[in-house]
PDB file of C-alpha atoms and ligand atoms in Angstrom:
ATOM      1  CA  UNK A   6     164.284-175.180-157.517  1.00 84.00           C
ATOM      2  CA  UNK A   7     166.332-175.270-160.622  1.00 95.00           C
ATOM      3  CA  UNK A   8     164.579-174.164-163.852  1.00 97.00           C
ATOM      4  CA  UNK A   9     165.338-177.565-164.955  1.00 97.00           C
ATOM      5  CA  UNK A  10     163.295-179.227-161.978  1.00 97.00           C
ATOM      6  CA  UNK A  11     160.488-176.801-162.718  1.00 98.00           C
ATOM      7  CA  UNK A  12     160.163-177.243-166.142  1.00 98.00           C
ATOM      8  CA  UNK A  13     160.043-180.979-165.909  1.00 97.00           C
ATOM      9  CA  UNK A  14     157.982-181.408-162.421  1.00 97.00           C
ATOM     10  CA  UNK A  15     155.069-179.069-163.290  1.00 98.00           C
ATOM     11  CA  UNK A  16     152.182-180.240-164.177  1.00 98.00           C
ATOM     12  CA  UNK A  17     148.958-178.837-165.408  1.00 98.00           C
ATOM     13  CA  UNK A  18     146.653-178.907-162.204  1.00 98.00           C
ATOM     14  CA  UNK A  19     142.255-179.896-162.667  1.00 98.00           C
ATOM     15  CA  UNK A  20     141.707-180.305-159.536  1.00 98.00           C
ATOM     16  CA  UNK A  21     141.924-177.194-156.927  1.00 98.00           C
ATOM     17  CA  UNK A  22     141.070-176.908-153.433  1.00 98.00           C
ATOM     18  CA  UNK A  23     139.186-174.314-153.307  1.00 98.00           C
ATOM     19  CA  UNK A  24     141.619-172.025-151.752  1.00 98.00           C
ATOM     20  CA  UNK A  25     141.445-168.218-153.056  1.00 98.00           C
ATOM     21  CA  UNK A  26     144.529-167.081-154.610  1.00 98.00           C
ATOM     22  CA  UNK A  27     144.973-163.404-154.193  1.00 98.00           C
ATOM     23  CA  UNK A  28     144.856-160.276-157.037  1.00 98.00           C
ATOM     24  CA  UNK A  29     147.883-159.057-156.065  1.00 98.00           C
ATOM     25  CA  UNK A  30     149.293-162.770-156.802  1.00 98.00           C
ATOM     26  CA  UNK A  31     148.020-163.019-159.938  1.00 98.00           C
ATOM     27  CA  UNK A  32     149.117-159.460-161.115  1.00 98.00           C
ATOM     28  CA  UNK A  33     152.991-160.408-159.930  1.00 98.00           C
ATOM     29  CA  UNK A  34     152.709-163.554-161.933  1.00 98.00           C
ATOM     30  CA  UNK A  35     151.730-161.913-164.729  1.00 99.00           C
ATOM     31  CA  UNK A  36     154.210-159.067-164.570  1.00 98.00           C
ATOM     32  CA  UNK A  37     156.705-161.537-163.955  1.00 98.00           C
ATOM     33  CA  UNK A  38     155.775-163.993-166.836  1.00 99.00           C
ATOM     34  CA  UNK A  39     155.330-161.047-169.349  1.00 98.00           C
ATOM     35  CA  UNK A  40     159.568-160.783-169.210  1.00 98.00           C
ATOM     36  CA  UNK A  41     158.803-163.416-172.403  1.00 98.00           C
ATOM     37  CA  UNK A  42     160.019-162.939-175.610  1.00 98.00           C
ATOM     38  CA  UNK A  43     158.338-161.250-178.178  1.00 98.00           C
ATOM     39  CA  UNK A  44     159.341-160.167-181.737  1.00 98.00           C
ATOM     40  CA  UNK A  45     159.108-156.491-182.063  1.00 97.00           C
ATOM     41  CA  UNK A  46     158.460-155.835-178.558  1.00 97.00           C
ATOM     42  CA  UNK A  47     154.597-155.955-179.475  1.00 98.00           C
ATOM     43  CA  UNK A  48     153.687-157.163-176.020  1.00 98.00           C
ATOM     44  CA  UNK A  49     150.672-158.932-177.899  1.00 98.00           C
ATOM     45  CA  UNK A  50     148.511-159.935-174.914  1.00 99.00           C
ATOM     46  CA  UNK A  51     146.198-158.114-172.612  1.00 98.00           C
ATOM     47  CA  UNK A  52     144.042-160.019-169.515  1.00 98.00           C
ATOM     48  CA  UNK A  53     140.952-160.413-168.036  1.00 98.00           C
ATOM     49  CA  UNK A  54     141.278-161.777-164.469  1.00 98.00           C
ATOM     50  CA  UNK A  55     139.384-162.746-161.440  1.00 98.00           C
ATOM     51  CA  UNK A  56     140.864-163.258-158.051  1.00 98.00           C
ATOM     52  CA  UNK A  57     140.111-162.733-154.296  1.00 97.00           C
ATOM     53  CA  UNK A  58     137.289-163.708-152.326  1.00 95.00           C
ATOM     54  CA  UNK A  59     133.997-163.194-154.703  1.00 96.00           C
ATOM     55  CA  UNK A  60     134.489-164.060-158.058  1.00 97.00           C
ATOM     56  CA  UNK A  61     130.460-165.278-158.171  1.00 97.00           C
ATOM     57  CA  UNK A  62     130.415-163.240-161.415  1.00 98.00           C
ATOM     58  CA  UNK A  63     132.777-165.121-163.524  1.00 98.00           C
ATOM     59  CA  UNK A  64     131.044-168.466-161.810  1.00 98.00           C
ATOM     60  CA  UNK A  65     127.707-166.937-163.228  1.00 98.00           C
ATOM     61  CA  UNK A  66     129.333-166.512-166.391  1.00 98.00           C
ATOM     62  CA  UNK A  67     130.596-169.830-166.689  1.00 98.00           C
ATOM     63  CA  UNK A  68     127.616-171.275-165.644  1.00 98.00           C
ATOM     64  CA  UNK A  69     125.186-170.020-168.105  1.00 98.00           C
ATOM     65  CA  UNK A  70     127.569-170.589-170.861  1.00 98.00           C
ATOM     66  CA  UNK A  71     128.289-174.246-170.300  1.00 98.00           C
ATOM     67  CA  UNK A  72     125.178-175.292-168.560  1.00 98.00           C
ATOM     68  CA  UNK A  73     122.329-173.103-170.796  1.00 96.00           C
ATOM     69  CA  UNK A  74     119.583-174.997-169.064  1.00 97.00           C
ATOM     70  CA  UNK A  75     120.872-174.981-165.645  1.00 97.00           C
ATOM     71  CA  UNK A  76     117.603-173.883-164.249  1.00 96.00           C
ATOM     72  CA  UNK A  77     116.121-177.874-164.768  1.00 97.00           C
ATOM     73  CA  UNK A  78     119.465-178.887-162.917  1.00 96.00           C
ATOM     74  CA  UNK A  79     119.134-180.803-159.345  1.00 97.00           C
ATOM     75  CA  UNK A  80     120.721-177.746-156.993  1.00 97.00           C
ATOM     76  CA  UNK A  81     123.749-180.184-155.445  1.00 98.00           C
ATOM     77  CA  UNK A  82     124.146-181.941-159.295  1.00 97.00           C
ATOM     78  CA  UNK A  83     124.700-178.493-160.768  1.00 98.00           C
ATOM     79  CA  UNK A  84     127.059-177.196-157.802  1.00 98.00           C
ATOM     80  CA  UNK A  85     128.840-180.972-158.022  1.00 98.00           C
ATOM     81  CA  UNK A  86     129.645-180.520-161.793  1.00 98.00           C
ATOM     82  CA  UNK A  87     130.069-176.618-161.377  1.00 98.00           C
ATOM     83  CA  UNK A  88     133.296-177.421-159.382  1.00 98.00           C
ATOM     84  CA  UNK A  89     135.763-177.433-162.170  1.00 98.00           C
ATOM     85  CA  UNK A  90     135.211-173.780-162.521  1.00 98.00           C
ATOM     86  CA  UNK A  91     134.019-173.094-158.585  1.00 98.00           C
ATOM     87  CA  UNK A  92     137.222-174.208-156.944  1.00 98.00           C
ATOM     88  CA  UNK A  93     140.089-172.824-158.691  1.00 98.00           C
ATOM     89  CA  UNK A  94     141.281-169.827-157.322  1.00 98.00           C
ATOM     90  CA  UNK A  95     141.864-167.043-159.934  1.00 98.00           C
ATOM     91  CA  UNK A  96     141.307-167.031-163.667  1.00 98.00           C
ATOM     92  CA  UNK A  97     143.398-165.270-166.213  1.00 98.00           C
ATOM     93  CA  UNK A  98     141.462-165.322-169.712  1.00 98.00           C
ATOM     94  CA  UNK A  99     144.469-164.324-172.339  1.00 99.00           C
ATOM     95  CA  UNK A 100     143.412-161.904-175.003  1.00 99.00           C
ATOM     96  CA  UNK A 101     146.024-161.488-178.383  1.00 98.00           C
ATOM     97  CA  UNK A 102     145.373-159.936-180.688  1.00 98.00           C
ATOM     98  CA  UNK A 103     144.726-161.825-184.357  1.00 98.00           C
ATOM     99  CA  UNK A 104     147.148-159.333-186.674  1.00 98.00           C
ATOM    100  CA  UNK A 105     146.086-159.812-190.360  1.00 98.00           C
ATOM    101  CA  UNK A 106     149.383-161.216-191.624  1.00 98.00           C
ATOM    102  CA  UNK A 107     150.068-164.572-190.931  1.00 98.00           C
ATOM    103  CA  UNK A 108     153.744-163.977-189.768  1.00 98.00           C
ATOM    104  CA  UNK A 109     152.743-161.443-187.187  1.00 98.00           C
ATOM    105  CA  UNK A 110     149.720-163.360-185.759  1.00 98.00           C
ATOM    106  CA  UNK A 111     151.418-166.343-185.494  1.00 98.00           C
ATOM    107  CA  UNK A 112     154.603-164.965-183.822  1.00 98.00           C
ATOM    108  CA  UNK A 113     152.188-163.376-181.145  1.00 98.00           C
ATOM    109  CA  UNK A 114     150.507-166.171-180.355  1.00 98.00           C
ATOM    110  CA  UNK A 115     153.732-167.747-179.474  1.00 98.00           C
ATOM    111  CA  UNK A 116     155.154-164.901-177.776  1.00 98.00           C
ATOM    112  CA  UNK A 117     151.525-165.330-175.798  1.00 99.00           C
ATOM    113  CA  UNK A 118     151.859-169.056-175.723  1.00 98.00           C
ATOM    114  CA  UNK A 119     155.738-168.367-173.919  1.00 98.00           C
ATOM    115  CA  UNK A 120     154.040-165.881-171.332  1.00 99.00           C
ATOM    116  CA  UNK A 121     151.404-168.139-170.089  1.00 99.00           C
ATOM    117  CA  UNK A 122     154.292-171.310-169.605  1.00 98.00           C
ATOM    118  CA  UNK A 123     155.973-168.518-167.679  1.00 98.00           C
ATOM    119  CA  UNK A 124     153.137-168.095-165.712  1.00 98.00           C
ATOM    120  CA  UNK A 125     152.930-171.987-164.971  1.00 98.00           C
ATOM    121  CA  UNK A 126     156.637-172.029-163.988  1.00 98.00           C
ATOM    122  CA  UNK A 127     156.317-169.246-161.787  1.00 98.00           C
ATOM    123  CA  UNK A 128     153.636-170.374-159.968  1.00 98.00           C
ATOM    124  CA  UNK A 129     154.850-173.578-159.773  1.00 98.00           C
ATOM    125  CA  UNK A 130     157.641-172.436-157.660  1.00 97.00           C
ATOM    126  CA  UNK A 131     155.293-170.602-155.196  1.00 97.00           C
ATOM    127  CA  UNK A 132     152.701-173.987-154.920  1.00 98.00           C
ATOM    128  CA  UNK A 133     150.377-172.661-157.490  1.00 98.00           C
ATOM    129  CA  UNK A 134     148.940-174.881-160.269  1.00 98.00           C
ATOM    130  CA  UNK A 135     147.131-174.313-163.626  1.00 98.00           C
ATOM    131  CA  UNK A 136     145.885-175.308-166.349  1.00 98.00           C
ATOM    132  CA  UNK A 137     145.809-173.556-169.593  1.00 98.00           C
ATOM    133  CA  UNK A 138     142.368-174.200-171.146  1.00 98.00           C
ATOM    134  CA  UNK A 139     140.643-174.007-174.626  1.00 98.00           C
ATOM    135  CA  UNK A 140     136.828-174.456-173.891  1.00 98.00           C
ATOM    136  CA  UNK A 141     134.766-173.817-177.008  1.00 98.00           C
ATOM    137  CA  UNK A 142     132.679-171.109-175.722  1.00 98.00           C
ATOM    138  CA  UNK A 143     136.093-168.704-175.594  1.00 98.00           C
ATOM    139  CA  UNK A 144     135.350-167.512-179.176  1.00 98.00           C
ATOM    140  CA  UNK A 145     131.343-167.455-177.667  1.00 98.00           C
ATOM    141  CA  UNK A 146     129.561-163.911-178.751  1.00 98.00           C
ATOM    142  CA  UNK A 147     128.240-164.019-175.643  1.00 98.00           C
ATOM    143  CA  UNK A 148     131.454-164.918-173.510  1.00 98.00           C
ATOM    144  CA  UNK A 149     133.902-161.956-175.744  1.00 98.00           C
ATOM    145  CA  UNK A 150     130.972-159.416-175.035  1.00 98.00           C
ATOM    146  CA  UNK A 151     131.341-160.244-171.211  1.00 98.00           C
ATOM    147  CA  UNK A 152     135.055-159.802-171.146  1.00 98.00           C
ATOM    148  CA  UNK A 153     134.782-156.930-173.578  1.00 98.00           C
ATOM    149  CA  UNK A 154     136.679-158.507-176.305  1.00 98.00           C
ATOM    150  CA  UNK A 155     137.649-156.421-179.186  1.00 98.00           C
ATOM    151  CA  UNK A 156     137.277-157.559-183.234  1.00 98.00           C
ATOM    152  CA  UNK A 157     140.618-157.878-183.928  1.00 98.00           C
ATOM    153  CA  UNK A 158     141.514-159.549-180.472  1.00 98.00           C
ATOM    154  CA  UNK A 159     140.852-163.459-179.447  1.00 98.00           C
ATOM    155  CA  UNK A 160     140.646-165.458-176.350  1.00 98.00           C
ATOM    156  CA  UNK A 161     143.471-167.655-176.172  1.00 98.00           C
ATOM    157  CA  UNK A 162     143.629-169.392-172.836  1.00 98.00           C
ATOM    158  CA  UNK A 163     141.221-169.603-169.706  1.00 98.00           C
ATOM    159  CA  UNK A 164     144.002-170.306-167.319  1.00 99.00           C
ATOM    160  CA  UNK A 165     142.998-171.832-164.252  1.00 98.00           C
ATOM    161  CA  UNK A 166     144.648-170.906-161.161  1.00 98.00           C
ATOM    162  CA  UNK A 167     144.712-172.019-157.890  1.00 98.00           C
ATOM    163  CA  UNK A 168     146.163-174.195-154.903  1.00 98.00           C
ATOM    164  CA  UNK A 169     146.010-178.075-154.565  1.00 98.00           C
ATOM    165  CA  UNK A 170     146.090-181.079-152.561  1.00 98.00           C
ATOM    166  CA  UNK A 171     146.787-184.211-154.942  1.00 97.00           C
ATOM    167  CA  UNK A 172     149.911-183.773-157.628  1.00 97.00           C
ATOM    168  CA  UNK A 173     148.792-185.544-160.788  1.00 97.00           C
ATOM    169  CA  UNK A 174     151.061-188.303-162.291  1.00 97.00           C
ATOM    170  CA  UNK A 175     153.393-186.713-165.037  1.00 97.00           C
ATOM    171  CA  UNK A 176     151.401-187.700-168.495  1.00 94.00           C
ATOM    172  CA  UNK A 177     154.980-189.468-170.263  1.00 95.00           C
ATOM    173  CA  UNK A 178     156.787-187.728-172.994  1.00 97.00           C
ATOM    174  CA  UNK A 179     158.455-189.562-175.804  1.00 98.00           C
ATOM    175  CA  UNK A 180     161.964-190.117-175.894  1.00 98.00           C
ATOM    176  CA  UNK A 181     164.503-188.012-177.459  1.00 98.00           C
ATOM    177  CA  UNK A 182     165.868-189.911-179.725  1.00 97.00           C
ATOM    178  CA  UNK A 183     161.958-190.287-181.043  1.00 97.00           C
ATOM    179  CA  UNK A 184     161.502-187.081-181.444  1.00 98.00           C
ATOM    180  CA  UNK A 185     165.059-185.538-183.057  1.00 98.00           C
ATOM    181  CA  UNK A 186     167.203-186.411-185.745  1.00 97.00           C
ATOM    182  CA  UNK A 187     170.694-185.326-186.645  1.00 97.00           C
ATOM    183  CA  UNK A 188     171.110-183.710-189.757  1.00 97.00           C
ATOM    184  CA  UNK A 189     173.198-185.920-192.320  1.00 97.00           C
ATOM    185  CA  UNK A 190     173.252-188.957-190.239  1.00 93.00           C
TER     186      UNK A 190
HETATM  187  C1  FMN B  11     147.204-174.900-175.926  1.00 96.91           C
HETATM  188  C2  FMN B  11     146.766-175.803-174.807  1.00 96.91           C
HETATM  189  C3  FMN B  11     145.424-176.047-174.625  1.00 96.91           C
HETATM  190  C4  FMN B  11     144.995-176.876-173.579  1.00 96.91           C
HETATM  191  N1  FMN B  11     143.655-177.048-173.389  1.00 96.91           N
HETATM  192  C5  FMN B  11     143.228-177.849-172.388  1.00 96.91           C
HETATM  193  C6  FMN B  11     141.837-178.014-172.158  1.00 96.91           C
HETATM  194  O1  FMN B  11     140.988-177.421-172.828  1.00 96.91           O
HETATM  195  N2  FMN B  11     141.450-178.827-171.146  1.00 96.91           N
HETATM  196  C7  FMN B  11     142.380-179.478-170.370  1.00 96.91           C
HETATM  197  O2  FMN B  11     141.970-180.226-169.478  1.00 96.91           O
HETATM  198  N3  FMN B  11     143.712-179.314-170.534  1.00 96.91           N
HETATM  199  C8  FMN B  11     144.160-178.513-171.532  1.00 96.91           C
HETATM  200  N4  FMN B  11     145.506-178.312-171.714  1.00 96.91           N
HETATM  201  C9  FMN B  11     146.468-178.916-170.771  1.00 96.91           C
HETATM  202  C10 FMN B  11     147.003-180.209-171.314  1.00 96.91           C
HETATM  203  O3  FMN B  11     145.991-181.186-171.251  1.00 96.91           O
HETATM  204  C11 FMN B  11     148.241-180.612-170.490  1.00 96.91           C
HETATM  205  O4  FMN B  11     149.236-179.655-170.638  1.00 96.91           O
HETATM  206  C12 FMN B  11     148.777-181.945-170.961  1.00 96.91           C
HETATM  207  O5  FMN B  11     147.855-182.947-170.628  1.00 96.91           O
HETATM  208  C13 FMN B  11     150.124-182.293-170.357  1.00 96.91           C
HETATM  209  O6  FMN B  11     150.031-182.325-168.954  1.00 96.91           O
HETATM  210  P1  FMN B  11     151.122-181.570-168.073  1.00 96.91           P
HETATM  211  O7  FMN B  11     150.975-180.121-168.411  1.00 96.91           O
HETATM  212  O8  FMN B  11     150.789-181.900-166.662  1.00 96.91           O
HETATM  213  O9  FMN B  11     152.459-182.132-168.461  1.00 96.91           O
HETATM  214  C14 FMN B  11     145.955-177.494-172.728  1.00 96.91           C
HETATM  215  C15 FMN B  11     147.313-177.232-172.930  1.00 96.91           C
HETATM  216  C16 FMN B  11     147.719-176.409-173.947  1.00 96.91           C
HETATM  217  C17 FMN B  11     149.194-176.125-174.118  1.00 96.91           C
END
């Protein structure tokens, strides 16, 4: 695959199959993807992942955070609408830290922002999706305690990661000629 194909065939992938995707996966991704630019060579990310067989913590997690009163839930209703967090494989939360000047924070979060589309490419190659994802309960008290989030640092990304069966149609962009203009003309 050419970068060119992968940039413009990947999609982001909701749907997953279920199928575990491995730590040792995850970590090369990561390693791989962190080759992304990044002024001053801050490095400005850290993770929290899950991966492997039991990851019935993070589901736990998840659970109580987006479904508070999931005691008064029907068992199969609450496993049924658990399964956007049950069947992808791995999770990579993405932790950057928020520098005080403006410059600096927002130059990490890109740097971050470049890592994580590395991540998507790479997997891409191998036949893993993902989808980068900004629930509200990532700046949660409750959820930063559980991933031992720092002041100073903040969630970016809940990247989903996993294997899947049905390739969703590519949302269209607009055209070029939309989007750029020449200077002068
Ligand atoms: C910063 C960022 C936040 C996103 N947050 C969500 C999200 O919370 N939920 C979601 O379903 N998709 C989320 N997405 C994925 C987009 O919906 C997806 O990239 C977009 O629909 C284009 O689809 P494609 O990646 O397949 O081309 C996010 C993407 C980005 C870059």
């Amino acid at each position: 695959m050419s970068i060119r194909q992968t940039i413009i065939e990947r999609r982001s992938i909701k749907q997953f199959n279920g199928k575990k995707v491995e730590k040792e996966t995850v970590l090369r991704l990561i390693e791989d993807a962190a080759w992304a630019p990044n002024h001053g060579n801050r490095e400005p990310w850290r993770f929290v992942i899950t991966a492997g067989e039991d990851q019935s913590a993070v589901h736990t997690l998840l659970r109580d955070l987006v479904f508070p009163n999931w005691q008064t839930e029907e068992p199969d209703a609450l496993a049924k609408k658990m399964e956007k967090f049950t069947l992808p494989g791995a999770y990579a939360f993405v932790i950057v830290p928020e520098d005080a000047r403006q410059k600096e924070r927002l130059e990490d979060y890109a740097a971050a922002s470049m890592l994580i589309q590395n991540m998507q490419l790479l997997g891409w190659e191998d036949g893993i999706g993902m989808c980068w994802k900004t629930p509200g309960f990532l700046d949660n008290p409750k959820f930063r305690t559980a991933l031992n989030v720092q002041n100073g640092e903040r969630v970016i990304a809940m990247v989903q990661i996993g294997y899947f069966d049905q390739m969703p149609p590519a949302k269209p962009r607009k055209d070029v000629a939309q989007i750029v203009s020449v200077f002068g003309e």
